[in-house]
Tab-separated table of C-alpha atoms in Angstrom:
chain	number	residue	atom	x	y	z
R	1	MET	CA	0.000	0.000	0.000
R	2	GLY	CA	2.973	2.220	0.668
R	3	ASN	CA	3.910	1.682	-2.906
R	4	ASN	CA	0.794	3.755	-3.891
R	5	TYR	CA	2.201	7.000	-2.367
R	6	VAL	CA	4.236	9.289	-4.581
R	7	PHE	CA	5.986	11.062	-1.698
R	8	SER	CA	7.743	9.391	1.170
R	9	LEU	CA	10.222	10.446	3.784
R	10	GLN	CA	12.903	8.782	1.813
R	11	PRO	CA	13.485	10.723	-1.442
R	12	THR	CA	13.384	8.768	-4.613
R	13	PHE	CA	14.265	9.619	-8.189
R	14	THR	CA	10.606	10.138	-9.080
R	15	GLN	CA	10.035	12.524	-6.164
R	16	GLY	CA	13.108	14.548	-7.120
R	17	LEU	CA	11.954	14.796	-10.696
R	18	ILE	CA	8.488	16.023	-9.642
R	19	LEU	CA	9.901	18.549	-7.149
R	20	GLY	CA	12.266	19.892	-9.762
R	21	GLN	CA	9.474	20.384	-12.269
R	22	LEU	CA	7.271	22.079	-9.637
R	23	SER	CA	10.072	24.436	-8.615
R	24	ILE	CA	10.667	25.385	-12.245
R	25	LEU	CA	6.918	25.989	-12.693
R	26	VAL	CA	6.767	28.200	-9.572
R	27	LEU	CA	9.829	30.128	-10.688
R	28	LEU	CA	8.291	30.618	-14.117
R	29	ILE	CA	5.060	31.918	-12.553
R	30	LEU	CA	6.999	34.350	-10.344
R	31	VAL	CA	9.043	35.624	-13.276
R	32	LEU	CA	5.963	36.135	-15.427
R	33	LYS	CA	4.065	37.856	-12.621
R	34	TYR	CA	6.660	40.284	-11.391
R	35	LEU	CA	8.709	40.928	-14.519
R	36	PHE	CA	6.270	40.792	-17.436
R	37	LEU	CA	2.740	40.982	-16.069
R	38	ASP	CA	1.297	44.125	-14.441
R	39	SER	CA	-0.766	44.025	-11.260
R	40	SER	CA	-3.506	46.563	-10.547
R	41	SER	CA	-1.394	48.514	-8.034
R	42	ARG	CA	1.621	48.624	-10.341
R	43	HIS	CA	-0.644	49.653	-13.230
R	44	THR	CA	-1.853	52.675	-11.249
R	45	HIS	CA	1.684	53.685	-10.420
R	46	ALA	CA	2.886	53.178	-13.957
R	47	GLY	CA	-0.118	55.060	-15.281
R	48	SER	CA	1.130	58.221	-13.592
R	49	ALA	CA	4.162	58.032	-15.867
R	50	TYR	CA	2.470	56.864	-19.047
R	51	GLN	CA	-1.133	56.462	-20.139
R	52	PRO	CA	-2.306	55.193	-23.511
R	53	ARG	CA	-3.810	57.998	-25.660
R	54	THR	CA	-7.557	57.873	-26.019
R	55	SER	CA	-9.376	59.211	-29.065
R	56	ARG	CA	-9.965	62.456	-27.172
R	57	ASP	CA	-6.249	62.760	-26.414
R	58	VAL	CA	-5.394	62.136	-30.054
R	59	SER	CA	-7.893	64.794	-31.126
R	60	ALA	CA	-6.411	67.280	-28.652
R	61	LEU	CA	-2.920	66.508	-29.907
R	62	SER	CA	-4.041	66.988	-33.494
R	63	GLN	CA	-5.536	70.359	-32.626
R	64	LYS	CA	-2.300	71.363	-30.899
R	65	LEU	CA	-0.193	70.350	-33.891
R	66	LEU	CA	-2.593	72.149	-36.242
R	67	SER	CA	-2.384	75.269	-34.097
R	68	GLU	CA	1.402	75.119	-34.154
R	69	GLN	CA	1.374	74.675	-37.944
R	70	GLU	CA	-0.965	77.632	-38.355
R	71	LYS	CA	1.282	79.715	-36.111
R	72	TYR	CA	4.296	78.709	-38.162
R	73	GLY	CA	2.363	79.446	-41.323
R	74	GLU	CA	1.511	82.931	-40.064
R	75	GLU	CA	5.130	83.553	-39.164
R	76	GLY	CA	6.192	82.266	-42.561
R	77	ALA	CA	3.617	84.532	-44.243
R	78	SER	CA	4.894	87.473	-42.217
R	79	GLU	CA	8.444	86.739	-43.298
R	80	SER	CA	7.410	86.397	-46.942
R	81	THR	CA	5.518	89.690	-46.673
R	82	GLU	CA	8.627	91.363	-45.309
R	83	TRP	CA	10.740	90.425	-48.300
R	84	PHE	CA	7.867	91.546	-50.549
R	85	ASN	CA	7.840	94.889	-48.726
R	86	VAL	CA	11.541	95.282	-49.480
R	87	VAL	CA	10.846	94.727	-53.185
R	88	LEU	CA	7.848	97.084	-53.078
R	89	ASN	CA	9.962	99.790	-51.447
R	90	GLN	CA	12.540	99.471	-54.239
R	91	VAL	CA	9.796	99.707	-56.879
R	92	VAL	CA	8.408	102.912	-55.308
R	93	GLU	CA	11.896	104.394	-55.100
R	94	ALA	CA	12.418	103.574	-58.777
R	95	TYR	CA	9.221	105.445	-59.692
R	96	ARG	CA	10.299	108.445	-57.608
R	97	SER	CA	13.651	108.462	-59.342
R	98	LYS	CA	12.079	108.267	-62.814
R	99	LEU	CA	9.691	111.119	-62.001
R	100	ARG	CA	12.783	113.178	-61.250
R	101	ASN	CA	14.580	111.884	-64.375
R	102	ASP	CA	17.132	110.320	-62.027
R	103	CYS	CA	18.185	113.809	-60.904
R	104	SER	CA	18.579	114.876	-57.279
R	105	GLY	CA	18.157	118.200	-55.521
R	106	PRO	CA	16.206	121.186	-56.850
R	107	GLU	CA	16.694	120.078	-60.468
R	108	GLY	CA	14.940	116.757	-59.798
R	109	ASP	CA	12.171	118.499	-57.845
R	110	GLU	CA	11.486	120.835	-60.768
R	111	LEU	CA	11.398	118.003	-63.306
R	112	ALA	CA	8.918	116.079	-61.151
R	113	ARG	CA	6.786	119.222	-60.663
R	114	VAL	CA	6.552	119.760	-64.426
R	115	LYS	CA	5.493	116.162	-65.040
R	116	VAL	CA	2.788	116.332	-62.363
R	117	GLU	CA	1.545	119.653	-63.772
R	118	GLU	CA	1.318	118.211	-67.289
R	119	PHE	CA	-0.578	115.178	-65.974
R	120	ALA	CA	-2.987	117.353	-63.963
R	121	ASN	CA	-3.826	119.476	-66.995
R	122	ARG	CA	-4.443	116.374	-69.108
R	123	MET	CA	-6.888	115.123	-66.494
R	124	ARG	CA	-8.673	118.396	-65.674
R	125	PRO	CA	-12.230	118.983	-66.979
R	126	VAL	CA	-11.690	121.554	-69.725
R	127	GLY	CA	-14.244	124.355	-69.592
R	128	ILE	CA	-14.812	123.912	-65.861
R	129	PHE	CA	-11.339	124.598	-64.493
R	130	ASP	CA	-8.704	126.927	-65.860
R	131	THR	CA	-5.116	125.833	-66.424
R	132	ILE	CA	-3.644	124.173	-63.335
R	133	HIS	CA	-0.357	125.483	-62.007
R	134	VAL	CA	1.541	123.137	-59.701
R	135	HIS	CA	3.785	125.132	-57.358
R	136	SER	CA	5.452	122.351	-55.387
R	137	ILE	CA	5.229	118.630	-54.766
R	138	ASP	CA	6.500	116.239	-52.136
R	139	LEU	CA	6.947	112.707	-53.438
R	140	GLY	CA	7.336	111.321	-49.918
R	141	CYS	CA	9.967	108.999	-48.542
R	142	ALA	CA	8.050	105.866	-47.479
R	143	ALA	CA	6.362	103.024	-49.325
R	144	PRO	CA	3.152	101.023	-48.833
R	145	ARG	CA	3.503	98.100	-46.459
R	146	LEU	CA	1.780	94.744	-46.880
R	147	SER	CA	0.820	92.399	-44.051
R	148	ASN	CA	-1.519	89.512	-43.146
R	149	ALA	CA	-1.114	87.598	-46.376
R	150	LYS	CA	-3.861	85.053	-47.009
R	151	SER	CA	-4.235	82.714	-49.955
R	152	PRO	CA	-7.640	80.973	-50.076
R	153	ALA	CA	-8.020	77.986	-52.362
R	154	GLY	CA	-9.037	78.615	-55.941
R	155	LYS	CA	-12.398	77.520	-57.327
R	156	GLY	CA	-12.345	75.090	-60.226
R	157	ASP	CA	-10.013	76.319	-62.930
R	158	MET	CA	-9.795	79.770	-61.379
R	159	PRO	CA	-6.350	80.606	-59.958
R	160	ALA	CA	-6.002	81.144	-56.234
R	161	GLU	CA	-6.005	84.742	-55.060
R	162	THR	CA	-3.650	86.204	-52.494
R	163	GLU	CA	-4.979	88.910	-50.200
R	164	PHE	CA	-2.933	91.477	-48.315
R	165	ASP	CA	-3.590	94.304	-45.888
R	166	LEU	CA	-1.998	97.449	-47.323
R	167	THR	CA	-1.089	100.467	-45.196
R	168	TYR	CA	0.536	103.601	-46.559
R	169	ARG	CA	1.587	106.522	-44.350
R	170	ASP	CA	3.743	109.227	-45.897
R	171	THR	CA	4.237	112.940	-46.514
R	172	VAL	CA	3.045	113.005	-50.132
R	173	SER	CA	1.579	116.407	-50.967
R	174	VAL	CA	0.948	118.788	-53.860
R	175	SER	CA	0.339	122.557	-53.883
R	176	LEU	CA	-1.498	123.996	-56.875
R	177	SER	CA	-3.644	126.833	-58.056
R	178	THR	CA	-6.334	127.145	-60.714
R	179	ALA	CA	-9.665	128.877	-61.215
R	180	TYR	CA	-13.231	127.672	-61.410
R	181	LEU	CA	-14.881	129.013	-64.557
R	182	PHE	CA	-18.423	130.397	-64.584
R	183	ASN	CA	-19.857	129.890	-68.067
R	184	TYR	CA	-23.134	131.805	-67.641
R	185	PRO	CA	-24.377	134.006	-69.232
R	186	LYS	CA	-21.390	133.343	-71.533
R	187	SER	CA	-18.323	131.137	-71.606
R	188	ALA	CA	-15.707	132.047	-68.977
R	189	PHE	CA	-17.929	134.883	-67.737
R	190	ALA	CA	-16.134	134.920	-64.377
R	191	ARG	CA	-13.293	133.135	-62.614
R	192	LEU	CA	-13.030	132.026	-58.996
R	193	PRO	CA	-9.346	131.622	-58.030
R	194	VAL	CA	-8.627	128.443	-56.082
R	195	SER	CA	-5.409	127.531	-54.266
R	196	LEU	CA	-5.026	124.049	-52.774
R	197	THR	CA	-2.508	122.047	-50.809
R	198	ILE	CA	-3.468	118.377	-50.597
R	199	SER	CA	-1.558	116.048	-48.276
R	200	LEU	CA	-1.972	112.340	-47.788
R	201	SER	CA	-2.073	111.125	-44.178
R	202	LEU	CA	-3.173	107.516	-44.562
R	203	PHE	CA	-4.308	105.062	-47.159
R	204	ALA	CA	-5.301	101.570	-46.020
R	205	SER	CA	-7.071	98.856	-47.938
R	206	ARG	CA	-7.325	95.173	-48.670
R	207	VAL	CA	-5.387	94.284	-51.824
R	208	VAL	CA	-6.172	91.216	-53.915
R	209	LEU	CA	-3.492	89.750	-56.167
R	210	THR	CA	-4.710	87.271	-58.786
R	211	PRO	CA	-2.236	85.234	-60.851
R	212	PRO	CA	-2.890	84.806	-64.572
R	213	SER	CA	-5.243	82.112	-65.784
R	214	PRO	CA	-3.461	79.333	-67.704
R	215	THR	CA	-6.082	79.590	-70.460
R	216	SER	CA	-5.859	83.383	-70.858
R	217	PRO	CA	-4.651	84.501	-74.309
R	218	ALA	CA	-2.795	87.411	-72.652
R	219	PRO	CA	-1.624	86.290	-69.191
R	220	ALA	CA	-1.245	89.109	-66.677
R	221	VAL	CA	-1.176	89.495	-62.916
R	222	THR	CA	-4.214	91.407	-61.634
R	223	ILE	CA	-3.952	93.752	-58.654
R	224	SER	CA	-7.273	95.049	-57.376
R	225	ILE	CA	-8.485	97.237	-54.520
R	226	PRO	CA	-12.057	96.840	-53.237
R	227	PRO	CA	-14.236	99.973	-53.098
R	228	THR	CA	-14.122	99.979	-49.293
R	229	PHE	CA	-10.840	101.569	-48.239
R	230	THR	CA	-9.568	104.122	-45.744
R	231	LEU	CA	-8.395	107.472	-47.096
R	232	ASP	CA	-7.309	110.374	-44.896
R	233	LEU	CA	-6.489	113.600	-46.725
R	234	GLU	CA	-5.613	117.003	-45.335
R	235	THR	CA	-6.715	119.920	-47.494
R	236	LYS	CA	-5.752	123.556	-47.103
R	237	SER	CA	-7.578	125.918	-49.427
R	238	LEU	CA	-7.963	129.550	-50.363
R	239	LEU	CA	-10.926	130.770	-52.440
R	240	GLY	CA	-11.437	134.171	-54.009
R	241	SER	CA	-9.422	137.115	-55.211
R	242	ARG	CA	-10.193	140.034	-52.911
R	243	ALA	CA	-12.485	138.467	-50.327
R	244	ILE	CA	-10.637	135.248	-49.469
R	245	LEU	CA	-12.204	132.185	-47.857
R	246	ALA	CA	-9.764	129.833	-46.143
R	247	ASP	CA	-10.123	126.063	-45.616
R	248	VAL	CA	-13.676	125.664	-46.833
R	249	PRO	CA	-15.043	122.294	-45.542
R	250	LYS	CA	-17.179	121.781	-48.623
R	251	LEU	CA	-14.135	122.031	-50.847
R	252	HIS	CA	-12.331	119.431	-48.739
R	253	GLU	CA	-15.305	117.077	-49.140
R	254	LEU	CA	-15.307	117.666	-52.896
R	255	VAL	CA	-11.579	116.939	-53.242
R	256	GLU	CA	-11.768	113.784	-51.128
R	257	HIS	CA	-14.829	112.571	-53.040
R	258	GLN	CA	-13.061	113.023	-56.377
R	259	VAL	CA	-9.933	111.204	-55.151
R	260	ARG	CA	-12.035	108.340	-53.803
R	261	ARG	CA	-13.960	108.057	-57.047
R	262	THR	CA	-10.764	108.026	-59.112
R	263	ILE	CA	-9.242	105.268	-56.964
R	264	ALA	CA	-12.456	103.245	-57.144
R	265	GLN	CA	-12.668	103.608	-60.935
R	266	ARG	CA	-9.020	102.689	-61.377
R	267	GLY	CA	-8.944	100.118	-58.593
R	268	MET	CA	-7.658	97.334	-60.837
R	269	TRP	CA	-4.293	97.083	-62.530
R	270	LYS	CA	-3.004	94.499	-64.972
R	271	VAL	CA	0.704	93.732	-64.763
R	272	VAL	CA	1.961	92.381	-68.071
R	273	LEU	CA	4.223	89.338	-67.832
R	274	PRO	CA	7.252	89.739	-70.121
R	275	GLY	CA	7.505	86.995	-72.715
R	276	LEU	CA	3.900	85.864	-72.218
R	277	SER	CA	1.875	88.882	-73.319
R	278	THR	CA	2.143	92.498	-74.431
R	279	VAL	CA	0.429	95.695	-73.322
R	280	PRO	CA	-1.777	95.923	-76.475
R	281	GLU	CA	-2.887	92.308	-75.991
R	282	VAL	CA	-3.863	92.934	-72.369
R	283	LYS	CA	-5.711	96.129	-73.349
R	284	GLU	CA	-7.615	94.199	-76.025
R	285	GLU	CA	-8.599	91.540	-73.503
R	286	LEU	CA	-9.774	94.233	-71.063
R	287	ALA	CA	-11.863	95.824	-73.809
R	288	GLN	CA	-13.477	92.473	-74.578
R	289	GLU	CA	-14.259	91.896	-70.893
R	290	ALA	CA	-15.803	95.378	-70.654
R	291	ALA	CA	-17.922	94.724	-73.751
R	292	GLU	CA	-19.150	91.407	-72.391
R	293	ALA	CA	-19.982	93.025	-69.029
R	294	ALA	CA	-21.960	95.764	-70.807
R	295	MET	CA	-24.033	93.163	-72.634
R	296	LEU	CA	-25.086	91.428	-69.414
């Protein structure tokens, strides 16, 4: 009957084999439990150092990364606008120099004054105002500055537009004199002398830059200004010959209205791309667009 017992006080080969296998099994369980498996208490402690990301955490992380990308994009746009401002400043300086025929000092001032006077007389309403005499001009020393560049996606085949905020503060001014003509009861029956000094304080607007369409027969870059813009002008005026009226508010309103209307009417410019189109081709395309718009 004693032969039916596995264990006995006297160790046998079979008992040693069984004890060895049990000890290995216990050791394996201990190793798995304390080295590879995680108990509830250890999970709580480890969770303070690392927690798996839930869908909400992933969404929050995505929003954070998107915010950082947008911030970087804004900084990148600001940097790109800065280099564009440098180019724009050089373009404005080139125009100033050409108005002065690349001359400096009083000689350049006089050449620029003559050009502005000739332009003003070409633009004046003949029969309403007498010849305009420009006495002095100030071409300024600053240039428009662009900021907050945005480029919304294009629609269909239309190219994407780029929008800028434009701000221009300078000392541009012109002093001139002319006369308002009274044509009743006969032509030039009387003259009202007018002396004006017009100075620009601020011009601010949204500017839209549209690249050329790939299908356009005369590709050109379009620069447009919406009709809503900020314009601050300072006007000093003298009216009359013997009895003189100074700084008439109504005259200031008239001058500002005319400047606003001119900017609104000419609020779009086409920049011809060399090698792709010519000025006559772009003018022809503009004429066709105007004719089609008139038919609608």
